[in-house]
Short mmCIF file of C-alpha atoms (C1' of nucleotides) in Angstrom, two decimals:
data_model
loop_
_atom_site.label_atom_id
_atom_site.label_comp_id
_atom_site.label_asym_id
_atom_site.label_seq_id
_atom_site.Cartn_x
_atom_site.Cartn_y
_atom_site.Cartn_z
CA UNK A 1 -31.03 25.74 6.58
CA UNK A 2 -32.67 22.73 4.99
CA UNK A 3 -29.82 21.87 2.67
CA UNK A 4 -27.89 19.99 5.33
CA UNK A 5 -24.71 22.01 4.90
CA UNK A 6 -24.10 25.67 5.69
CA UNK A 7 -21.23 27.70 4.30
CA UNK A 8 -19.31 27.15 7.51
CA UNK A 9 -20.03 23.45 7.29
CA UNK A 10 -18.75 23.20 3.74
CA UNK A 11 -15.57 25.01 4.70
CA UNK A 12 -14.97 22.66 7.62
CA UNK A 13 -15.59 19.61 5.51
CA UNK A 14 -13.13 20.86 2.93
CA UNK A 15 -10.59 21.60 5.63
CA UNK A 16 -10.92 18.05 6.89
CA UNK A 17 -10.41 16.53 3.45
CA UNK A 18 -7.35 18.62 2.70
CA UNK A 19 -5.85 18.11 6.13
CA UNK A 20 -6.51 14.38 5.95
CA UNK A 21 -4.83 14.28 2.54
CA UNK A 22 -1.75 15.92 4.01
CA UNK A 23 -1.65 13.50 6.93
CA UNK A 24 -2.09 10.52 4.64
CA UNK A 25 0.74 11.67 2.42
CA UNK A 26 3.03 12.06 5.40
CA UNK A 27 2.28 8.94 7.41
CA UNK A 28 0.75 6.66 4.80
CA UNK A 29 -2.84 5.51 4.91
CA UNK A 30 -1.97 2.46 6.97
CA UNK A 31 -0.54 4.45 9.85
CA UNK A 32 -2.68 7.58 9.76
CA UNK A 33 -5.25 7.76 12.53
CA UNK A 34 -8.34 9.86 13.04
CA UNK A 35 -6.56 11.51 15.94
CA UNK A 36 -3.79 12.63 13.59
CA UNK A 37 -6.36 14.12 11.29
CA UNK A 38 -8.18 15.81 14.15
CA UNK A 39 -4.94 17.32 15.42
CA UNK A 40 -3.93 18.53 11.96
CA UNK A 41 -7.28 20.04 11.06
CA UNK A 42 -8.21 21.30 14.50
CA UNK A 43 -11.46 19.39 14.57
CA UNK A 44 -13.17 17.00 16.94
CA UNK A 45 -14.44 13.45 16.68
CA UNK A 46 -17.95 14.81 16.54
CA UNK A 47 -17.16 16.82 13.44
CA UNK A 48 -15.44 13.97 11.64
CA UNK A 49 -18.44 11.73 12.05
CA UNK A 50 -20.81 14.58 11.39
CA UNK A 51 -19.40 15.13 7.92
CA UNK A 52 -18.46 11.51 7.20
CA UNK A 53 -21.12 9.43 8.93
CA UNK A 54 -19.75 6.16 7.56
CA UNK A 55 -16.46 6.87 9.29
CA UNK A 56 -12.89 6.52 8.20
CA UNK A 57 -13.58 4.69 4.96
CA UNK A 58 -15.89 7.40 3.70
CA UNK A 59 -13.31 10.03 4.54
CA UNK A 60 -10.58 8.08 2.76
CA UNK A 61 -12.68 7.81 -0.36
CA UNK A 62 -13.25 11.57 -0.30
CA UNK A 63 -9.51 12.09 0.03
CA UNK A 64 -8.86 9.68 -2.83
CA UNK A 65 -11.18 11.67 -5.07
CA UNK A 66 -9.50 14.89 -4.01
CA UNK A 67 -6.05 13.51 -4.79
CA UNK A 68 -7.15 12.02 -8.10
CA UNK A 69 -8.49 15.38 -9.24
CA UNK A 70 -5.19 16.97 -8.28
CA UNK A 71 -3.16 14.57 -10.40
CA UNK A 72 -4.76 15.65 -13.65
CA UNK A 73 -5.07 19.29 -12.70
CA UNK A 74 -1.37 19.48 -11.97
CA UNK A 75 -0.61 18.43 -15.54
CA UNK A 76 -2.75 21.11 -17.10
CA UNK A 77 -2.78 22.98 -19.32
CA UNK A 78 -0.03 20.94 -21.00
CA UNK A 79 -1.80 17.59 -20.92
CA UNK A 80 -4.74 19.17 -22.69
CA UNK A 81 -2.92 20.32 -25.83
CA UNK A 82 -0.18 17.89 -26.79
CA UNK A 83 -0.12 19.02 -30.41
CA UNK A 84 3.56 19.69 -30.96
CA UNK A 85 6.88 18.23 -29.83
CA UNK A 86 7.43 21.33 -27.74
CA UNK A 87 4.12 20.74 -25.96
CA UNK A 88 5.08 17.15 -25.23
CA UNK A 89 8.41 18.28 -23.86
CA UNK A 90 6.78 20.86 -21.59
CA UNK A 91 4.35 18.28 -20.34
CA UNK A 92 7.21 15.89 -19.66
CA UNK A 93 8.96 18.57 -17.61
CA UNK A 94 5.86 19.25 -15.55
CA UNK A 95 5.29 15.57 -14.80
CA UNK A 96 8.85 15.00 -13.71
CA UNK A 97 8.89 18.14 -11.64
CA UNK A 98 5.65 17.24 -9.94
CA UNK A 99 6.68 13.74 -8.97
CA UNK A 100 10.18 14.70 -7.96
CA UNK A 101 8.65 17.26 -5.63
CA UNK A 102 6.25 14.67 -4.28
CA UNK A 103 9.20 12.43 -3.48
CA UNK A 104 8.33 9.18 -1.82
CA UNK A 105 4.83 10.21 -0.78
CA UNK A 106 2.22 8.40 -2.76
CA UNK A 107 -1.25 9.60 -1.85
CA UNK A 108 -3.20 7.34 -4.15
CA UNK A 109 -0.88 4.39 -3.88
CA UNK A 110 -1.11 4.04 -0.15
CA UNK A 111 -4.82 4.74 -0.24
CA UNK A 112 -5.32 2.05 -2.81
CA UNK A 113 -3.52 -0.56 -0.81
CA UNK A 114 -5.35 0.41 2.35
CA UNK A 115 -8.89 0.25 1.07
CA UNK A 116 -8.62 -0.25 -2.67
CA UNK A 117 -9.03 -3.97 -2.69
CA UNK A 118 -11.87 -4.11 -0.21
CA UNK A 119 -13.83 -0.99 -1.02
CA UNK A 120 -14.96 -0.61 -4.61
CA UNK A 121 -14.92 3.16 -4.13
CA UNK A 122 -11.21 3.87 -4.36
CA UNK A 123 -10.70 1.36 -7.11
CA UNK A 124 -13.33 3.06 -9.24
CA UNK A 125 -11.68 6.42 -8.65
CA UNK A 126 -8.28 5.11 -9.69
CA UNK A 127 -9.70 3.42 -12.78
CA UNK A 128 -11.46 6.60 -13.85
CA UNK A 129 -8.30 8.62 -13.30
CA UNK A 130 -6.26 6.24 -15.44
CA UNK A 131 -8.93 6.29 -18.13
CA UNK A 132 -8.96 10.06 -18.42
CA UNK A 133 -5.19 10.23 -18.29
CA UNK A 134 -4.78 7.71 -21.07
CA UNK A 135 -7.48 9.40 -23.13
CA UNK A 136 -5.62 12.70 -22.95
CA UNK A 137 -2.41 11.02 -24.05
CA UNK A 138 -4.16 9.30 -26.94
CA UNK A 139 -5.62 12.64 -27.98
CA UNK A 140 -2.11 14.04 -27.93
CA UNK A 141 -0.82 11.28 -30.20
CA UNK A 142 -3.70 11.90 -32.61
CA UNK A 143 -2.92 15.60 -32.56
CA UNK A 144 0.61 14.80 -33.69
CA UNK A 145 -0.82 12.70 -36.48
CA UNK A 146 -3.19 15.47 -37.50
CA UNK A 147 -0.22 17.85 -37.63
CA UNK A 148 1.58 15.38 -39.86
CA UNK A 149 4.39 14.95 -37.35
CA UNK A 150 4.03 11.19 -37.10
CA UNK A 151 2.56 8.60 -39.48
CA UNK A 152 -1.18 7.96 -39.47
CA UNK A 153 -0.73 4.25 -38.93
CA UNK A 154 0.62 4.65 -35.40
CA UNK A 155 -1.88 3.16 -32.96
CA UNK A 156 -2.67 6.07 -30.66
CA UNK A 157 -4.37 3.96 -28.01
CA UNK A 158 -1.56 1.44 -27.70
CA UNK A 159 1.00 4.23 -27.56
CA UNK A 160 -1.02 6.02 -24.90
CA UNK A 161 -1.37 2.84 -22.87
CA UNK A 162 2.36 2.18 -23.07
CA UNK A 163 3.14 5.77 -22.10
CA UNK A 164 0.77 5.65 -19.16
CA UNK A 165 2.37 2.42 -17.98
CA UNK A 166 5.80 3.96 -18.36
CA UNK A 167 4.81 6.90 -16.17
CA UNK A 168 3.18 4.72 -13.55
CA UNK A 169 6.22 2.48 -13.43
CA UNK A 170 8.59 5.40 -13.24
CA UNK A 171 6.60 6.83 -10.37
CA UNK A 172 6.44 3.59 -8.43
CA UNK A 173 10.16 3.11 -8.81
CA UNK A 174 10.61 6.68 -7.63
CA UNK A 175 8.54 5.77 -4.59
CA UNK A 176 10.65 2.71 -3.88
CA UNK A 177 14.08 4.07 -4.51
CA UNK A 178 13.70 7.80 -4.09
CA UNK A 179 15.37 8.28 -7.47
CA UNK A 180 13.68 9.70 -10.55
CA UNK A 181 16.09 8.06 -12.99
CA UNK A 182 13.56 5.57 -14.22
CA UNK A 183 10.75 8.05 -14.56
CA UNK A 184 12.98 10.22 -16.69
CA UNK A 185 14.23 7.27 -18.72
CA UNK A 186 10.71 5.97 -19.29
CA UNK A 187 9.27 9.31 -20.35
CA UNK A 188 12.20 10.34 -22.51
CA UNK A 189 12.45 6.95 -24.16
CA UNK A 190 8.69 6.82 -24.72
CA UNK A 191 8.60 10.20 -26.39
CA UNK A 192 11.79 9.48 -28.37
CA UNK A 193 10.33 6.23 -29.67
CA UNK A 194 7.16 8.04 -30.65
CA UNK A 195 9.27 10.57 -32.49
CA UNK A 196 11.26 7.80 -34.15
CA UNK A 197 8.13 6.54 -35.90
CA UNK A 198 8.32 9.53 -38.21
CA UNK A 199 11.58 8.37 -39.79
CA UNK A 200 11.46 4.63 -39.41
CA UNK A 201 11.99 2.52 -42.49
CA UNK A 202 9.07 0.23 -41.69
CA UNK B 1 21.81 -28.51 19.81
CA UNK B 2 23.88 -25.39 20.10
CA UNK B 3 23.06 -24.06 16.64
CA UNK B 4 19.74 -22.52 17.75
CA UNK B 5 17.64 -24.20 15.05
CA UNK B 6 16.91 -27.90 14.59
CA UNK B 7 15.67 -29.46 11.36
CA UNK B 8 12.12 -29.35 12.67
CA UNK B 9 12.60 -25.74 13.64
CA UNK B 10 13.84 -24.75 10.22
CA UNK B 11 10.86 -26.47 8.61
CA UNK B 12 8.43 -24.65 10.87
CA UNK B 13 10.06 -21.31 10.21
CA UNK B 14 9.85 -21.89 6.49
CA UNK B 15 6.21 -22.92 6.81
CA UNK B 16 5.47 -19.69 8.64
CA UNK B 17 7.14 -17.53 6.00
CA UNK B 18 5.36 -19.22 3.12
CA UNK B 19 2.01 -19.23 4.89
CA UNK B 20 2.42 -15.60 5.85
CA UNK B 21 3.25 -14.76 2.25
CA UNK B 22 0.01 -16.39 1.13
CA UNK B 23 -2.03 -14.54 3.73
CA UNK B 24 -0.41 -11.23 2.83
CA UNK B 25 -1.17 -11.75 -0.83
CA UNK B 26 -4.79 -12.49 -0.07
CA UNK B 27 -5.62 -9.84 2.49
CA UNK B 28 -2.93 -7.26 1.93
CA UNK B 29 -0.28 -6.41 4.47
CA UNK B 30 -2.42 -3.73 6.05
CA UNK B 31 -5.23 -6.12 6.96
CA UNK B 32 -3.33 -9.34 7.64
CA UNK B 33 -3.05 -10.20 11.32
CA UNK B 34 -0.86 -12.58 13.24
CA UNK B 35 -3.98 -14.59 14.01
CA UNK B 36 -4.59 -15.05 10.28
CA UNK B 37 -1.07 -16.30 9.86
CA UNK B 38 -1.36 -18.61 12.85
CA UNK B 39 -4.57 -20.07 11.50
CA UNK B 40 -3.13 -20.55 8.04
CA UNK B 41 0.12 -22.13 9.15
CA UNK B 42 -1.23 -24.07 12.11
CA UNK B 43 1.13 -22.42 14.54
CA UNK B 44 0.84 -20.65 17.86
CA UNK B 45 1.78 -17.21 19.12
CA UNK B 46 4.68 -18.78 20.95
CA UNK B 47 6.12 -20.12 17.73
CA UNK B 48 5.76 -16.88 15.83
CA UNK B 49 7.69 -14.97 18.43
CA UNK B 50 10.11 -17.81 18.89
CA UNK B 51 11.23 -17.64 15.27
CA UNK B 52 10.74 -13.90 14.81
CA UNK B 53 11.62 -12.34 18.18
CA UNK B 54 11.22 -8.81 16.89
CA UNK B 55 7.62 -9.57 16.03
CA UNK B 56 5.52 -8.76 13.03
CA UNK B 57 7.98 -6.43 11.34
CA UNK B 58 10.72 -9.03 11.33
CA UNK B 59 8.34 -11.58 9.84
CA UNK B 60 7.22 -9.15 7.16
CA UNK B 61 10.78 -8.46 6.16
CA UNK B 62 11.41 -12.20 5.84
CA UNK B 63 8.31 -12.49 3.67
CA UNK B 64 9.45 -9.57 1.54
CA UNK B 65 12.78 -11.26 0.90
CA UNK B 66 11.00 -14.51 0.07
CA UNK B 67 8.71 -12.77 -2.42
CA UNK B 68 11.51 -10.77 -3.98
CA UNK B 69 13.48 -13.94 -4.65
CA UNK B 70 10.40 -15.47 -6.26
CA UNK B 71 9.98 -12.58 -8.67
CA UNK B 72 13.31 -13.14 -10.38
CA UNK B 73 13.20 -16.94 -10.14
CA UNK B 74 9.85 -16.99 -11.90
CA UNK B 75 11.40 -15.26 -14.90
CA UNK B 76 14.20 -17.74 -15.27
CA UNK B 77 15.71 -19.16 -17.31
CA UNK B 78 14.45 -16.67 -19.90
CA UNK B 79 15.58 -13.51 -18.13
CA UNK B 80 19.08 -14.95 -17.98
CA UNK B 81 19.66 -15.36 -21.70
CA UNK B 82 17.94 -12.62 -23.67
CA UNK B 83 20.20 -13.04 -26.68
CA UNK B 84 17.68 -13.35 -29.50
CA UNK B 85 14.29 -11.91 -30.42
CA UNK B 86 12.77 -15.31 -29.72
CA UNK B 87 14.23 -15.28 -26.21
CA UNK B 88 12.80 -11.83 -25.58
CA UNK B 89 9.42 -12.98 -26.80
CA UNK B 90 9.46 -16.02 -24.54
CA UNK B 91 10.46 -13.89 -21.59
CA UNK B 92 7.63 -11.48 -22.41
CA UNK B 93 5.17 -14.38 -22.40
CA UNK B 94 6.38 -15.63 -19.04
CA UNK B 95 6.14 -12.20 -17.44
CA UNK B 96 2.63 -11.61 -18.69
CA UNK B 97 1.52 -15.07 -17.71
CA UNK B 98 2.95 -14.72 -14.26
CA UNK B 99 1.35 -11.40 -13.50
CA UNK B 100 -1.97 -12.29 -15.05
CA UNK B 101 -2.04 -15.33 -12.79
CA UNK B 102 -1.16 -13.19 -9.82
CA UNK B 103 -4.11 -10.97 -10.61
CA UNK B 104 -4.65 -8.12 -8.22
CA UNK B 105 -2.49 -9.53 -5.47
CA UNK B 106 0.66 -7.54 -5.00
CA UNK B 107 2.89 -9.14 -2.41
CA UNK B 108 5.70 -6.62 -2.52
CA UNK B 109 3.55 -3.61 -3.20
CA UNK B 110 1.39 -3.97 -0.14
CA UNK B 111 4.39 -4.89 1.94
CA UNK B 112 6.19 -1.82 0.80
CA UNK B 113 3.38 0.51 1.70
CA UNK B 114 2.94 -1.15 5.06
CA UNK B 115 6.49 -1.00 6.32
CA UNK B 116 8.59 0.20 3.42
CA UNK B 117 8.67 3.81 4.38
CA UNK B 118 9.35 3.29 8.03
CA UNK B 119 11.59 0.23 8.01
CA UNK B 120 14.72 0.45 5.89
CA UNK B 121 14.62 -3.34 5.52
CA UNK B 122 11.92 -3.75 2.92
CA UNK B 123 13.03 -0.75 0.97
CA UNK B 124 16.52 -2.20 0.65
CA UNK B 125 15.07 -5.50 -0.55
CA UNK B 126 12.97 -3.78 -3.20
CA UNK B 127 15.87 -1.65 -4.38
CA UNK B 128 18.11 -4.69 -4.70
CA UNK B 129 15.42 -6.56 -6.62
CA UNK B 130 15.00 -3.69 -9.06
CA UNK B 131 18.75 -3.41 -9.49
CA UNK B 132 19.19 -7.07 -10.38
CA UNK B 133 16.16 -7.01 -12.66
CA UNK B 134 17.39 -4.00 -14.58
CA UNK B 135 20.89 -5.46 -14.79
CA UNK B 136 19.51 -8.60 -16.42
CA UNK B 137 17.56 -6.53 -18.91
CA UNK B 138 20.60 -4.42 -19.74
CA UNK B 139 22.61 -7.59 -20.26
CA UNK B 140 19.90 -8.74 -22.66
CA UNK B 141 20.12 -5.53 -24.66
CA UNK B 142 23.88 -5.88 -24.85
CA UNK B 143 23.49 -9.47 -25.98
CA UNK B 144 21.34 -8.22 -28.87
CA UNK B 145 24.06 -5.73 -29.74
CA UNK B 146 26.71 -8.44 -29.58
CA UNK B 147 24.62 -10.54 -31.94
CA UNK B 148 24.41 -7.59 -34.30
CA UNK B 149 20.63 -7.46 -34.03
CA UNK B 150 20.52 -3.83 -32.91
CA UNK B 151 22.97 -0.96 -33.35
CA UNK B 152 25.85 -0.58 -30.93
CA UNK B 153 24.93 3.01 -30.10
CA UNK B 154 21.74 2.03 -28.31
CA UNK B 155 22.13 2.88 -24.63
CA UNK B 156 21.52 -0.45 -22.91
CA UNK B 157 21.08 1.01 -19.44
CA UNK B 158 18.53 3.60 -20.47
CA UNK B 159 16.59 1.01 -22.45
CA UNK B 160 16.67 -1.37 -19.51
CA UNK B 161 15.51 1.35 -17.14
CA UNK B 162 12.65 2.26 -19.47
CA UNK B 163 11.66 -1.37 -19.88
CA UNK B 164 11.72 -1.95 -16.14
CA UNK B 165 9.54 1.09 -15.61
CA UNK B 166 7.17 -0.13 -18.31
CA UNK B 167 6.78 -3.47 -16.58
CA UNK B 168 6.32 -1.92 -13.16
CA UNK B 169 3.71 0.44 -14.52
CA UNK B 170 1.93 -2.31 -16.38
CA UNK B 171 1.81 -4.36 -13.22
CA UNK B 172 0.53 -1.55 -11.04
CA UNK B 173 -2.19 -0.78 -13.54
CA UNK B 174 -3.04 -4.47 -13.57
CA UNK B 175 -3.33 -4.26 -9.81
CA UNK B 176 -5.63 -1.27 -9.99
CA UNK B 177 -7.85 -2.26 -12.84
CA UNK B 178 -7.57 -6.01 -12.98
CA UNK B 179 -6.75 -5.76 -16.69
CA UNK B 180 -3.44 -6.69 -18.26
CA UNK B 181 -3.94 -4.47 -21.31
CA UNK B 182 -1.36 -1.96 -20.21
CA UNK B 183 1.23 -4.52 -19.20
CA UNK B 184 0.91 -6.10 -22.64
CA UNK B 185 1.01 -2.75 -24.40
CA UNK B 186 4.01 -1.61 -22.41
CA UNK B 187 6.03 -4.77 -22.97
CA UNK B 188 5.11 -5.19 -26.62
CA UNK B 189 5.73 -1.55 -27.41
CA UNK B 190 8.98 -1.57 -25.50
CA UNK B 191 10.30 -4.58 -27.36
CA UNK B 192 8.98 -3.29 -30.69
CA UNK B 193 10.72 0.04 -30.19
CA UNK B 194 13.91 -1.76 -29.33
CA UNK B 195 13.56 -3.76 -32.51
CA UNK B 196 12.83 -0.60 -34.50
CA UNK B 197 16.26 0.76 -33.65
CA UNK B 198 17.72 -1.73 -36.13
CA UNK B 199 16.03 -0.11 -39.12
CA UNK B 200 15.64 3.49 -38.08
CA UNK B 201 17.01 6.18 -40.36
CA UNK B 202 18.69 8.06 -37.51
"C1'" DC C 1 18.24 -43.05 30.66
"C1'" DC C 2 19.09 -38.12 31.62
"C1'" DT C 3 19.70 -33.46 30.81
"C1'" DA C 4 19.79 -29.13 28.52
"C1'" DC C 5 17.59 -26.62 25.43
"C1'" DA C 6 14.63 -26.16 21.44
"C1'" DA C 7 9.70 -26.37 20.14
"C1'" DT C 8 4.98 -25.69 21.13
"C1'" DG C 9 0.38 -24.13 23.09
"C1'" DG C 10 -2.35 -20.83 24.76
"C1'" DA C 11 -3.99 -17.80 28.45
"C1'" DC C 12 -3.33 -13.10 29.62
"C1'" DT C 13 -2.10 -8.07 29.34
"C1'" DG C 14 -1.92 -3.50 27.56
"C1'" DC C 15 -2.73 -0.25 24.26
"C1'" DG C 16 -4.24 2.23 20.39
"C1'" DT C 17 -8.04 3.28 17.69
"C1'" DA C 18 -12.64 3.54 15.52
"C1'" DG C 19 -16.92 4.69 16.60
"C1'" DT C 20 -20.98 6.32 19.94
"C1'" DC C 21 -23.48 9.69 22.43
"C1'" DC C 22 -25.00 13.67 24.33
"C1'" DA C 23 -24.46 18.32 26.07
"C1'" DT C 24 -23.45 22.86 24.42
"C1'" DT C 25 -22.89 26.56 21.14
"C1'" DC C 26 -23.66 28.78 16.78
"C1'" DT C 27 -26.49 30.32 12.69
"C1'" DG C 28 -29.95 31.80 9.81
"C1'" DA C 29 -34.75 32.06 8.56
"C1'" DT C 30 -39.18 34.05 10.05
"C1'" DA D 1 -36.54 37.61 19.71
"C1'" DT D 2 -37.28 32.87 18.84
"C1'" DC D 3 -36.55 28.37 17.39
"C1'" DA D 4 -35.14 24.40 14.51
"C1'" DG D 5 -31.50 22.37 13.09
"C1'" DA D 6 -26.59 22.56 11.99
"C1'" DA D 7 -21.90 22.72 14.15
"C1'" DT D 8 -18.84 21.57 17.75
"C1'" DG D 9 -16.45 19.40 21.82
"C1'" DG D 10 -15.09 15.69 24.22
"C1'" DA D 11 -15.91 11.95 27.45
"C1'" DC D 12 -16.84 7.20 27.07
"C1'" DT D 13 -17.17 2.40 25.12
"C1'" DA D 14 -15.88 -1.70 22.63
"C1'" DC D 15 -12.69 -4.31 20.60
"C1'" DG D 16 -9.06 -6.15 17.79
"C1'" DC D 17 -4.43 -6.95 17.80
"C1'" DA D 18 0.58 -7.17 18.97
"C1'" DG D 19 3.31 -8.76 22.24
"C1'" DT D 20 4.39 -11.24 27.03
"C1'" DC D 21 4.84 -15.19 29.86
"C1'" DC D 22 5.01 -19.57 31.45
"C1'" DA D 23 3.80 -24.35 31.51
"C1'" DT D 24 4.28 -28.46 28.75
"C1'" DT D 25 6.16 -31.46 25.29
"C1'" DG D 26 9.73 -32.97 22.01
"C1'" DT D 27 14.56 -34.01 20.80
"C1'" DA D 28 19.48 -34.51 20.25
"C1'" DG D 29 23.78 -35.43 22.57
"C1'" DG D 30 26.35 -37.60 26.41
#
DNA sequence: CCTACAATGGACTGCGTAGTCCATTCTGAT
DNA sequence: ATCAGAATGGACTACGCAGTCCATTGTAGG
């Protein structure tokens, strides 16, 4: 038992992270307390500080990483193979469905505002998430070019950046208003405009 | 002196709101304390609760309203008369400049996550802000149609919604990463795609 | 002036919460 | 069976912060 963490220990730690994630989604990072997390996960103070010696911040960073991983996973396998208009459409459906189901709970958003500015940890996680997300989208645009569905002179990176911004904006408006109108409009318009490049007179 | 608030009183109240707004931008709503605000504005506890009897929440709502008004004002007069491509371009420049200057401080964002979910107040303010913003954009699109610069069958509301989402997303990515790349990409691409409708083969 | 009430200052209270500490129980290797 | 170290429980501490309260000062109207 030199490796610091037994099987039981790993399970408990995981339970804490997942439970904490649920609590944070429900109450928001600003209002969630360690007691909430203890109650939800059926753990004690001793355990929390046993697995996250640096305290709440360390736990929040772990949760942020957990949530960030989820975001991309939830879009697979569609995000990974955007090589036809059908694939793009399926991906669109999954994204909208996911965020409509999430409603006004924003795991990463509230986390970011709680500790993002101060701690470099969460910020780095968010940046890396955005980077991978955009890279996948850019790959999708290039796949369309390779398939001859859109012109080769379309700038894949700019398009991907614009699409990513459109999604982010749609989601934050969904968070504020509770309505997915803008997310839908942004995604649909973004894809339509991409499609329009194939028969533009420019 | 029956009207509750003298000239001096009104000035103090205003000073508190503006000072609080500054503090909130700097430290984020989650970390800002009444003591910070007192220090910044040179006021006492007594004053804070004299002008905002319901306490911190009431003050935060006042700040949210103040910030929301700023957002639209800062885009004027450009946002009000988007009737030519030059006007759109100028507006684009103002938006980018404003948010680049703001950097990673998000007055409304942090406010929203602090009290937005719980209090209906801030949420209503944000919703109203978004509504007016989108309405101005839609008016701009219609102005382009009226000027014959884009086809009449372009759906102004959808375009406006997509543009608004693009901006919001660009801003939130700016908040996360500190880089305005996405905001620029989103705005430029959005306007370019709008422009492309005038010579599309569809 | 004088008076009523607004404006101000600041000490004080109460509470929620993060974090500490140690006693006890469990687990696996030898 | 034994023992080191992990896992757990929970009482206890420290403290920051919102909100209360009242004494004092300023101010406009009569």
